[in-house]
Amino acid sequence: MTTTHFFGGTIWRGAGLAPARSLLVRDGVIVALDDEADASAEALAARDAAGADPVERVDLEGGFLMPSFGDGHAHPLYGGLEAEGPAVRDCTTVAEIQQAVAAYAAANPAGSDDPDAWIIGASYDPAIVEEGLFDARWLDEVVPDRPVVLRAYDYHTVWVNSRALELAGIDAATPEPVLGEIPRRADGSPLGTLREWGAVDLVLDVAGQRPVEQRMRALVRAGEYYLARGVTWVQDAWVEPGDVDTYLEAAGRGILPVRFNLALYADPRRFAAQLPVMRESRRRVEALGSPMLTANTVKFFADGVIESETGALLEPYCSALHKHGMSVWQGRDLDDAVRAVDAAGFQVHIHAIGDAAVRQALDAIERAIDANGPRDRRPVIAHAQLVDDADLARFAELGVIACMQPLWAQLDPLMTVLTVPRLGQERADRQYRMHSLEASGAVLSFGSDWPVSSGAPLDGLAVAVSRQTSAGEPAGGWTPDEILGVPVAFDAYSTAVAHQAFADASAEASGSAHRASWGRIEPGASADLVLLARDPRELPPSALPALEIRATYLAGSPRYRAAA
């Protein structure tokens, strides 16, 4: 039996709960607080002196112990794979990207058995070129003889060289794909940028899946990245059948560093054949019985992103009188698909950026509830970048969790260069209505969308409680009415994510088959904890990203400790 006694600091149990000064954990489960914890630890210490039941004493040294963070929407496999390709994320010019790709190609030459060994990398900044339109010939200058495909950091766009276009069969005669766009030169030939997965898949399907050992390394790398940032549970928000195999292999090897839940991707082009595969994927995960892995969720895309004008809007984009973006599911198809996966007992998780997409998602969820009857379903709408006034109260009314990305709620170059010009100032100032949704009674959870943006919760929390850039701009915060208080914001990145994961006490009370509870510090909960060096409530928002994470505990086990 393993017992740990935490003391000597602030033990923040979650918003609305009185803090504690002492905590006792036995075999990964919280068993006592304060006086009871002290008395139990003292009794166990006496027994330890007699040679039984050793107690590890952890002096918090004035630190701040709280429930560990969860990431309610991310792409950890993609994030881990970025290190397996050219390092382009920090590049600020096309020339720097070219240098990184050339260096990678030289260090990883193609073999005679595979002269077309693909170079796959991520994530370049689309804002460094006007309109985000990158030319294949720029990559041809450094790698003309092997296919190159680079993802933009929105993961909705790729930039490829001419060899990749050739292998994918994309030329001037290629028609515009369903759910995708191929920007072209004046002569009709493809430029080299492909937008949305209808176009992106034309290349990625030819490139094929990355080797299994690369994928194993990617999951370990992603988990270690998260543990160092205080995260112990991650919602992988886009999982293909081959990815399920990857996770099962990693879980079977016992190498998953954090808990993962898989959201199985629903594709409108082939959904009729997908649902049986989704059921089988869930069955395979459940049969493995790993405490680190679940597959309880299905992911839908309702639209694209504002930056490429594929986010679906109620009113048109500023660039074109009749351009409202892209609706991924046509007519009532989303209603039918959501109803089907809901009836199969899956949690629904819908990417909806624009206000038209948010309304479509809410409508689909409401119709599924009407058709399938009451149950503890906890549907999720991710991003919710624009929510129309008429739809704001519907989140709480329908029990829909708004999983938002707080880091995005700032006037950074992505916002000022790409987003605001497309929306116009009045509409742009209605983005990311986090406080409004939380005040309406809706559950507000946080996610990072890593590697689209930083996976460090403290980075996002700094913006949530200030609506400012790292430079402190603008004074008083952008749309300051949407600023969150620190307790509410921290709960959104911990307790609310546990609720999203069906990992709280209310899930247990309702007879949920999901895993043991976490997300609050209370007896009976799993000891999933993060130790911060200081109380974040006493710091200015700008200091939060640099706040040291001293340790991360998963079921009472220290999975990360800061170097001394």
Coordinates of C-alpha atoms in Angstrom, one line a residue:
M1 CA 0.0 0.0 0.0
T2 CA 1.3 3.4 -1.0
T3 CA 0.4 6.4 1.1
T4 CA 1.4 10.1 0.5
H5 CA 0.8 13.0 2.9
F6 CA 0.8 16.5 1.3
F7 CA 1.2 19.5 3.6
G8 CA 2.8 22.9 4.0
G9 CA 1.0 24.9 1.3
T10 CA -2.4 25.8 -0.2
I11 CA -4.5 22.9 -1.3
W12 CA -7.1 24.4 -3.7
R13 CA -9.9 21.9 -4.1
G14 CA -11.8 23.6 -6.9
A15 CA -14.0 26.7 -7.2
G16 CA -16.7 26.8 -4.5
L17 CA -14.9 24.4 -2.1
A18 CA -13.0 25.5 1.0
P19 CA -9.2 25.1 0.5
A20 CA -7.4 22.5 2.6
R21 CA -4.0 22.6 4.3
S22 CA -3.4 18.8 4.4
L23 CA -4.2 15.9 2.1
L24 CA -3.7 12.1 2.4
V25 CA -3.6 9.9 -0.6
R26 CA -3.6 6.1 -0.5
D27 CA -3.1 3.8 -3.5
G28 CA -3.8 6.8 -5.8
V29 CA -7.1 7.8 -4.2
I30 CA -7.7 10.8 -2.0
V31 CA -8.8 9.5 1.4
A32 CA -8.7 12.4 3.9
L33 CA -8.2 16.1 4.3
D34 CA -7.0 18.5 7.1
D35 CA -7.2 17.1 10.7
E36 CA -8.3 13.7 9.5
A37 CA -5.4 13.5 7.1
D38 CA -3.0 14.6 9.8
A39 CA -4.2 12.1 12.3
S40 CA -4.2 9.3 9.7
A41 CA -0.7 10.2 8.6
E42 CA 0.5 10.2 12.2
A43 CA -1.0 6.8 12.9
L44 CA 0.5 5.4 9.7
A45 CA 3.9 6.9 10.6
A46 CA 3.7 5.0 13.9
R47 CA 3.0 1.8 12.1
D48 CA 5.8 2.6 9.6
A49 CA 8.2 2.8 12.6
A50 CA 7.2 -0.8 13.3
G51 CA 8.1 -1.7 9.7
A52 CA 4.7 -1.5 7.9
D53 CA 2.9 0.9 5.6
P54 CA 5.5 3.6 4.8
V55 CA 4.2 7.1 4.3
E56 CA 5.8 9.5 1.9
R57 CA 5.6 13.1 3.3
V58 CA 5.5 15.8 0.6
D59 CA 6.2 19.3 1.9
L60 CA 4.5 21.7 -0.6
E61 CA 6.9 24.4 0.6
G62 CA 4.4 27.1 0.2
G63 CA 3.2 25.9 -3.2
F64 CA -0.3 25.6 -4.6
L65 CA -1.7 22.1 -5.0
M66 CA -4.8 21.8 -7.2
P67 CA -6.6 19.3 -9.4
S68 CA -4.5 18.6 -12.5
F69 CA -5.5 20.2 -15.7
G70 CA -7.3 18.5 -18.5
D71 CA -7.3 19.4 -22.2
G72 CA -10.8 19.3 -23.5
H73 CA -9.9 19.5 -27.2
A74 CA -6.5 18.7 -28.7
H75 CA -4.7 16.7 -31.3
P76 CA -1.9 15.0 -29.4
L77 CA -0.8 12.5 -32.0
Y78 CA -0.3 15.4 -34.5
G79 CA 1.5 17.4 -31.9
G80 CA 3.9 14.5 -31.1
L81 CA 4.5 13.9 -34.8
E82 CA 5.7 17.4 -35.5
A83 CA 9.2 16.5 -34.1
E84 CA 9.4 13.7 -36.7
G85 CA 9.5 16.3 -39.6
P86 CA 11.1 19.6 -40.5
A87 CA 11.1 22.1 -37.7
V88 CA 9.0 24.9 -39.3
R89 CA 6.8 26.1 -36.4
D90 CA 9.1 28.9 -35.3
C91 CA 9.9 30.1 -38.9
T92 CA 8.9 33.7 -39.6
T93 CA 9.7 33.8 -43.4
V94 CA 9.4 31.6 -46.4
A95 CA 13.2 31.5 -46.6
E96 CA 13.4 30.1 -43.0
I97 CA 11.0 27.4 -43.9
Q98 CA 12.9 26.5 -47.0
Q99 CA 16.1 26.3 -44.9
A100 CA 14.4 24.0 -42.4
V101 CA 13.0 21.7 -45.1
A102 CA 16.4 21.6 -47.0
A103 CA 18.2 20.7 -43.7
Y104 CA 15.7 17.9 -43.0
A105 CA 16.0 16.5 -46.5
A106 CA 19.8 16.4 -46.2
A107 CA 19.7 14.7 -42.8
N108 CA 17.0 12.2 -43.9
P109 CA 17.9 11.3 -47.5
A110 CA 15.6 9.0 -49.6
G111 CA 16.8 5.5 -50.0
S112 CA 17.1 3.6 -53.3
D113 CA 14.2 1.4 -52.2
D114 CA 12.0 4.5 -51.6
P115 CA 13.1 7.4 -53.8
D116 CA 9.8 9.2 -53.1
A117 CA 10.2 9.1 -49.3
W118 CA 7.7 11.8 -48.2
I119 CA 8.8 14.8 -46.1
I120 CA 5.9 15.7 -43.8
G121 CA 6.1 18.6 -41.4
A122 CA 4.1 21.1 -39.4
S123 CA 3.1 23.7 -38.5
Y124 CA 4.0 26.8 -40.5
D125 CA 2.4 30.2 -39.9
P126 CA 0.0 31.0 -42.7
A127 CA 0.0 34.7 -41.9
I128 CA 3.6 35.2 -43.2
V129 CA 2.3 35.2 -46.8
E130 CA -0.6 37.3 -48.1
E131 CA -3.9 35.5 -47.9
G132 CA -2.0 32.4 -46.7
L133 CA -1.4 31.3 -50.3
F134 CA 2.0 29.5 -50.6
D135 CA 3.5 28.4 -53.9
A136 CA 4.7 24.9 -54.6
R137 CA 7.7 26.3 -56.6
W138 CA 9.1 27.8 -53.4
L139 CA 9.5 24.3 -52.0
D140 CA 10.7 23.0 -55.4
E141 CA 13.7 25.3 -55.0
V142 CA 15.0 23.2 -52.1
V143 CA 13.5 19.8 -52.6
P144 CA 12.5 19.2 -56.3
D145 CA 12.7 15.4 -56.4
R146 CA 10.8 14.2 -53.3
P147 CA 7.2 15.0 -52.2
V148 CA 6.9 17.6 -49.5
V149 CA 3.8 18.4 -47.5
L150 CA 3.7 20.9 -44.7
R151 CA 0.6 21.6 -42.5
A152 CA -0.3 25.1 -41.6
Y153 CA -0.8 25.5 -37.9
D154 CA -4.6 25.7 -38.3
Y155 CA -4.3 22.0 -39.5
H156 CA -7.0 22.8 -42.1
T157 CA -4.5 23.8 -44.8
V158 CA -1.3 22.3 -46.3
W159 CA 1.5 23.6 -48.5
V160 CA 3.0 21.1 -51.0
N161 CA 5.6 21.0 -53.6
S162 CA 5.2 20.0 -57.3
R163 CA 6.2 16.4 -56.7
A164 CA 3.5 15.9 -54.1
L165 CA 0.9 17.4 -56.5
E166 CA 2.1 15.1 -59.2
L167 CA 1.9 11.9 -57.0
A168 CA -1.5 12.9 -55.9
G169 CA -2.7 13.5 -59.5
I170 CA -3.6 17.1 -58.8
D171 CA -3.3 19.3 -62.0
A172 CA -5.2 21.9 -63.9
A173 CA -7.9 19.4 -64.9
T174 CA -8.6 18.3 -61.3
P175 CA -12.1 19.4 -60.3
E176 CA -12.7 21.2 -57.0
P177 CA -13.2 18.5 -54.4
V178 CA -16.2 18.2 -52.1
L179 CA -15.4 20.0 -48.8
G180 CA -12.1 21.4 -50.1
E181 CA -10.5 24.1 -52.2
I182 CA -7.5 24.1 -54.6
P183 CA -6.3 27.6 -55.1
R184 CA -4.9 28.0 -58.6
R185 CA -2.7 30.2 -60.8
A186 CA -4.1 32.2 -63.6
D187 CA -3.6 29.3 -66.0
G188 CA -5.6 27.0 -63.8
S189 CA -2.7 25.0 -62.5
P190 CA -2.7 24.3 -58.7
L191 CA -0.7 26.9 -56.7
G192 CA 0.5 24.5 -54.0
T193 CA -1.8 25.4 -51.2
L194 CA -4.7 23.0 -50.4
R195 CA -7.5 24.0 -48.0
E196 CA -9.8 21.8 -45.9
W197 CA -9.7 18.1 -45.8
G198 CA -11.5 17.4 -49.1
A199 CA -8.4 18.8 -50.8
V200 CA -5.9 18.0 -48.1
D201 CA -6.8 14.3 -48.2
L202 CA -5.9 14.1 -51.9
V203 CA -2.3 14.4 -50.9
L204 CA -2.3 12.8 -47.4
D205 CA -4.1 9.7 -48.6
V206 CA -1.2 9.1 -51.1
A207 CA 1.4 9.9 -48.4
G208 CA 0.0 7.2 -46.2
Q209 CA 0.3 6.7 -42.5
R210 CA 3.5 7.3 -40.6
P211 CA 5.5 4.3 -39.5
V212 CA 4.3 2.7 -36.3
E213 CA 7.4 3.4 -34.2
Q214 CA 7.2 7.1 -35.2
R215 CA 3.6 7.1 -33.9
M216 CA 4.6 5.4 -30.7
R217 CA 7.3 8.0 -30.1
A218 CA 4.8 10.7 -30.9
L219 CA 2.3 9.6 -28.3
V220 CA 5.0 9.3 -25.6
R221 CA 6.3 12.7 -26.6
A222 CA 2.9 14.3 -26.5
G223 CA 2.2 12.8 -23.0
E224 CA 5.5 14.0 -21.7
Y225 CA 4.7 17.5 -23.1
Y226 CA 1.4 17.5 -21.3
L227 CA 2.7 16.2 -18.0
A228 CA 5.3 19.0 -17.8
R229 CA 2.4 21.4 -18.1
G230 CA 0.2 19.9 -15.5
V231 CA -2.2 18.0 -17.8
T232 CA -3.2 14.4 -17.0
W233 CA -6.3 13.9 -19.4
V234 CA -6.6 14.8 -23.0
Q235 CA -9.5 14.7 -25.5
D236 CA -8.0 13.6 -28.8
A237 CA -10.5 15.4 -31.0
W238 CA -9.9 13.8 -34.4
V239 CA -9.2 10.1 -34.5
E240 CA -9.2 8.0 -37.7
P241 CA -9.4 4.2 -37.7
G242 CA -5.6 3.9 -38.1
D243 CA -5.1 6.2 -35.1
V244 CA -7.2 3.8 -33.0
D245 CA -4.7 1.1 -33.8
T246 CA -1.9 3.4 -32.8
Y247 CA -3.5 4.1 -29.4
L248 CA -4.3 0.5 -28.8
E249 CA -0.7 -0.5 -29.6
A250 CA 0.6 2.1 -27.2
A251 CA -1.8 1.2 -24.4
G252 CA -1.0 -2.5 -24.9
R253 CA 2.7 -1.6 -24.5
G254 CA 1.9 0.4 -21.4
I255 CA 3.6 3.6 -22.7
L256 CA 0.7 6.1 -22.6
P257 CA 1.9 8.8 -20.1
V258 CA -1.5 10.4 -19.6
R259 CA -5.2 9.5 -19.9
F260 CA -6.6 9.8 -23.4
N261 CA -10.2 9.8 -24.7
L262 CA -10.7 9.2 -28.4
A263 CA -13.2 11.2 -30.5
L264 CA -13.8 9.1 -33.6
Y265 CA -14.1 11.3 -36.7
A266 CA -17.4 11.4 -38.6
D267 CA -17.0 12.1 -42.3
P268 CA -20.1 13.3 -44.2
R269 CA -18.7 11.7 -47.3
R270 CA -18.8 8.2 -45.9
F271 CA -20.7 8.3 -42.6
A272 CA -23.1 5.5 -43.5
A273 CA -20.3 3.0 -43.4
Q274 CA -18.6 4.6 -40.3
L275 CA -20.9 3.9 -37.4
P276 CA -20.3 0.1 -37.3
V277 CA -16.6 0.8 -37.3
M278 CA -17.0 3.3 -34.5
R279 CA -18.9 0.8 -32.4
E280 CA -16.2 -1.8 -33.0
S281 CA -13.4 0.7 -32.2
R282 CA -15.1 1.5 -28.9
R283 CA -15.5 -2.2 -28.2
R284 CA -11.8 -2.9 -28.9
V285 CA -10.8 -0.1 -26.5
E286 CA -13.1 -1.3 -23.8
A287 CA -11.9 -4.9 -24.2
L288 CA -8.3 -3.8 -23.6
G289 CA -9.4 -2.4 -20.2
S290 CA -6.6 0.2 -20.0
P291 CA -7.3 2.9 -17.4
M292 CA -5.4 5.2 -19.7
L293 CA -7.7 4.9 -22.7
T294 CA -11.3 5.4 -23.6
A295 CA -13.2 5.9 -26.9
N296 CA -16.5 7.3 -25.9
T297 CA -16.9 10.3 -28.3
V298 CA -17.6 11.0 -31.9
K299 CA -16.2 14.2 -33.5
F300 CA -18.1 16.2 -36.1
F301 CA -16.9 19.2 -38.1
A302 CA -19.7 21.7 -38.7
D303 CA -17.5 24.2 -40.6
G304 CA -13.9 25.2 -41.2
V305 CA -12.1 28.3 -39.9
I306 CA -12.5 32.1 -40.2
E307 CA -8.9 32.6 -41.5
S308 CA -9.6 30.8 -44.7
E309 CA -13.2 32.0 -44.9
T310 CA -14.5 28.4 -44.4
G311 CA -16.1 29.1 -41.0
A312 CA -19.9 29.2 -41.6
L313 CA -21.5 32.6 -40.8
L314 CA -25.0 33.8 -40.6
E315 CA -24.0 37.0 -42.3
P316 CA -21.5 37.1 -45.2
Y317 CA -17.8 37.7 -44.9
C318 CA -16.6 41.3 -45.5
S319 CA -14.7 40.2 -48.6
A320 CA -17.7 39.0 -50.6
L321 CA -21.4 40.0 -50.5
H322 CA -22.7 36.4 -50.7
K323 CA -19.9 34.3 -49.1
H324 CA -21.0 32.7 -45.9
G325 CA -18.3 30.1 -45.6
M326 CA -18.5 26.3 -45.7
S327 CA -21.1 24.0 -44.1
V328 CA -19.6 20.6 -43.9
W329 CA -22.9 18.7 -43.5
Q330 CA -25.7 19.7 -45.9
G331 CA -29.4 19.9 -45.2
R332 CA -30.4 17.7 -42.3
D333 CA -27.5 15.3 -42.7
L334 CA -25.8 16.5 -39.5
D335 CA -29.1 16.0 -37.6
D336 CA -29.3 12.5 -38.8
A337 CA -25.7 11.6 -38.0
V338 CA -25.8 13.2 -34.5
R339 CA -29.0 11.4 -33.7
A340 CA -27.5 8.1 -34.8
V341 CA -24.3 8.4 -32.7
D342 CA -26.2 9.7 -29.8
A343 CA -28.6 6.7 -30.0
A344 CA -25.5 4.5 -30.0
G345 CA -24.4 6.0 -26.6
F346 CA -21.6 8.1 -27.8
Q347 CA -20.8 11.6 -26.6
V348 CA -21.2 14.2 -29.4
H349 CA -18.3 16.6 -29.9
I350 CA -18.8 19.2 -32.7
H351 CA -16.3 21.6 -34.1
A352 CA -18.3 24.9 -34.7
I353 CA -16.4 28.1 -35.4
G354 CA -18.9 30.5 -37.1
D355 CA -22.3 31.5 -35.7
A356 CA -24.1 29.6 -38.4
A357 CA -22.2 26.4 -37.5
V358 CA -22.9 26.9 -33.8
R359 CA -26.6 27.2 -34.6
Q360 CA -26.6 24.1 -36.8
A361 CA -24.8 22.1 -34.1
L362 CA -27.2 23.2 -31.4
D363 CA -30.1 22.3 -33.6
A364 CA -28.7 18.9 -34.3
I365 CA -28.2 18.2 -30.6
E366 CA -31.7 19.4 -29.7
R367 CA -33.2 17.1 -32.3
A368 CA -31.2 14.2 -31.0
I369 CA -32.4 14.8 -27.4
D370 CA -36.0 15.0 -28.7
A371 CA -35.6 11.8 -30.7
N372 CA -33.6 9.7 -28.2
G373 CA -35.0 10.9 -24.9
P374 CA -33.2 11.9 -21.7
R375 CA -29.9 10.6 -20.6
D376 CA -26.6 11.9 -19.3
R377 CA -25.1 12.7 -22.7
R378 CA -22.9 15.9 -22.1
P379 CA -22.6 17.0 -25.7
V380 CA -19.7 19.4 -26.6
I381 CA -19.5 22.2 -29.0
A382 CA -15.8 23.0 -29.5
H383 CA -14.5 26.5 -30.2
A384 CA -17.8 28.5 -30.4
Q385 CA -15.8 31.4 -31.8
L386 CA -19.0 33.3 -32.7
V387 CA -22.3 32.7 -31.0
D388 CA -25.4 34.6 -32.0
D389 CA -27.4 36.3 -29.2
A390 CA -30.4 34.1 -30.0
D391 CA -28.3 31.0 -29.3
L392 CA -26.4 32.0 -26.2
A393 CA -28.9 30.6 -23.7
R394 CA -29.4 27.3 -25.6
F395 CA -26.1 25.9 -24.3
A396 CA -27.4 25.7 -20.8
E397 CA -30.9 24.8 -21.8
L398 CA -29.6 21.8 -23.8
G399 CA -26.8 20.8 -21.4
V400 CA -24.2 21.6 -24.1
I401 CA -20.6 22.1 -22.9
A402 CA -18.8 25.0 -24.5
C403 CA -15.2 23.8 -24.9
M404 CA -13.3 27.0 -25.8
Q405 CA -9.7 27.8 -26.4
P406 CA -8.9 30.8 -24.1
L407 CA -5.5 31.5 -25.7
W408 CA -7.3 32.6 -28.9
A409 CA -9.2 35.4 -27.2
Q410 CA -6.5 38.1 -27.8
L411 CA -5.6 40.6 -30.4
D412 CA -2.5 38.8 -31.7
P413 CA -1.4 39.0 -35.4
L414 CA -3.6 36.0 -36.4
M415 CA -6.6 38.0 -35.1
T416 CA -5.7 41.4 -36.4
V417 CA -4.2 40.3 -39.8
L418 CA -6.5 37.5 -40.8
T419 CA -9.7 37.4 -38.6
V420 CA -10.8 40.9 -38.0
P421 CA -10.6 42.0 -41.7
R422 CA -12.8 39.0 -42.6
L423 CA -15.4 39.6 -39.9
G424 CA -15.4 43.4 -39.5
Q425 CA -14.8 45.1 -36.2
E426 CA -18.4 44.9 -34.8
R427 CA -18.6 41.1 -35.4
A428 CA -15.0 40.5 -34.4
D429 CA -15.7 42.1 -31.0
R430 CA -18.4 39.4 -30.3
Q431 CA -15.9 36.5 -30.4
Y432 CA -15.1 34.1 -27.6
R433 CA -17.9 35.0 -25.3
M434 CA -16.6 32.9 -22.4
H435 CA -18.0 35.0 -19.5
S436 CA -21.3 35.3 -21.2
L437 CA -21.7 31.6 -21.7
E438 CA -20.5 30.8 -18.2
A439 CA -22.8 33.4 -16.7
S440 CA -25.7 31.9 -18.7
G441 CA -25.4 28.7 -16.7
A442 CA -23.6 26.7 -19.4
V443 CA -20.6 24.5 -18.5
L444 CA -17.5 26.2 -19.8
S445 CA -14.5 23.8 -20.3
F446 CA -11.2 24.7 -21.8
G447 CA -8.9 23.0 -24.3
S448 CA -5.9 24.1 -26.3
D449 CA -6.3 22.6 -29.7
W450 CA -2.6 21.8 -29.5
P451 CA -0.6 21.7 -31.7
V452 CA -2.7 24.4 -33.4
S453 CA -1.7 26.6 -30.4
S454 CA 0.2 26.1 -27.2
G455 CA -0.9 23.1 -25.1
A456 CA 0.1 24.8 -21.8
P457 CA -3.0 25.7 -19.8
L458 CA -1.2 28.5 -18.0
D459 CA -0.7 30.2 -21.4
G460 CA -4.4 30.1 -22.1
L461 CA -5.4 31.0 -18.6
A462 CA -3.3 34.2 -18.7
V463 CA -5.5 35.3 -21.6
A464 CA -8.8 34.1 -20.1
V465 CA -8.3 36.3 -17.0
S466 CA -7.0 39.4 -18.9
R467 CA -8.0 39.3 -22.7
Q468 CA -4.6 40.7 -23.3
T469 CA -1.5 39.7 -25.4
S470 CA 1.8 38.9 -23.7
A471 CA 2.7 42.5 -24.1
G472 CA -0.3 43.6 -22.0
E473 CA -2.3 44.9 -24.9
P474 CA -4.8 46.4 -25.1
A475 CA -4.9 48.2 -21.7
G476 CA -7.9 46.8 -19.8
G477 CA -8.3 43.9 -22.1
W478 CA -10.0 43.2 -25.4
T479 CA -13.8 42.9 -24.9
P480 CA -13.2 43.2 -21.2
D481 CA -16.8 42.1 -20.3
E482 CA -15.7 38.6 -21.3
I483 CA -12.8 38.5 -18.8
L484 CA -13.1 35.5 -16.4
G485 CA -12.1 35.5 -12.7
V486 CA -9.2 33.3 -11.8
P487 CA -11.2 30.6 -9.9
V488 CA -13.7 30.2 -12.7
A489 CA -11.0 30.1 -15.4
F490 CA -8.9 27.5 -13.5
D491 CA -12.0 25.4 -12.9
A492 CA -12.7 25.5 -16.7
Y493 CA -9.3 23.9 -17.3
S494 CA -9.7 21.2 -14.6
T495 CA -13.1 20.5 -12.9
A496 CA -15.1 21.4 -16.0
V497 CA -13.0 19.2 -18.2
A498 CA -13.5 16.3 -15.8
H499 CA -17.2 16.9 -16.2
Q500 CA -16.8 16.8 -19.9
A501 CA -14.9 13.5 -19.5
F502 CA -17.7 12.0 -17.4
A503 CA -15.0 11.8 -14.7
D504 CA -16.8 13.6 -11.8
A505 CA -19.0 12.6 -9.0
S506 CA -22.2 13.3 -10.9
A507 CA -21.2 10.8 -13.5
E508 CA -20.7 8.2 -10.9
A509 CA -24.0 9.0 -9.2
S510 CA -25.8 8.6 -12.6
G511 CA -24.3 5.1 -13.1
S512 CA -21.9 6.2 -15.8
A513 CA -19.7 3.4 -17.1
H514 CA -16.8 5.9 -17.5
R515 CA -13.7 6.0 -15.4
A516 CA -13.1 7.0 -11.8
S517 CA -13.7 10.6 -10.8
W518 CA -11.0 13.3 -10.9
G519 CA -11.0 17.1 -11.2
R520 CA -11.7 17.9 -7.6
I521 CA -9.8 17.3 -4.4
E522 CA -12.2 15.3 -2.3
P523 CA -12.3 11.9 -0.6
G524 CA -12.9 9.1 -3.2
A525 CA -11.4 11.0 -6.1
S526 CA -8.3 10.0 -8.0
A527 CA -5.3 12.0 -6.9
D528 CA -4.7 13.7 -10.3
L529 CA -2.9 16.8 -9.1
V530 CA -0.6 19.6 -10.2
L531 CA 1.7 21.5 -7.8
L532 CA 2.4 25.1 -8.8
A533 CA 5.2 27.1 -7.2
R534 CA 2.9 30.0 -6.2
D535 CA -0.8 30.8 -5.7
P536 CA -2.0 32.0 -9.1
R537 CA -4.7 34.1 -7.5
E538 CA -1.9 36.4 -6.1
L539 CA -0.2 36.9 -9.5
P540 CA -0.8 39.3 -12.4
P541 CA -2.1 37.5 -15.5
S542 CA 1.2 38.3 -17.3
A543 CA 3.1 36.2 -14.8
L544 CA 1.0 33.0 -15.2
P545 CA 2.8 31.5 -18.3
A546 CA 6.1 31.6 -16.3
L547 CA 4.6 30.1 -13.2
E548 CA 6.7 27.0 -12.3
I549 CA 5.0 23.6 -12.4
R550 CA 6.8 21.7 -9.7
A551 CA 5.1 18.3 -10.1
T552 CA 2.2 16.5 -11.8
Y553 CA 0.6 13.5 -10.2
L554 CA -1.5 10.9 -12.0
A555 CA -3.4 8.6 -9.5
G556 CA -1.1 9.7 -6.8
S557 CA 2.1 8.9 -8.8
P558 CA 4.5 11.7 -9.6
R559 CA 4.7 11.5 -13.4
Y560 CA 6.6 14.8 -13.7
R561 CA 8.9 16.7 -11.3
A562 CA 10.7 19.9 -12.2
A563 CA 14.5 19.7 -12.2
A564 CA 16.0 20.9 -8.9

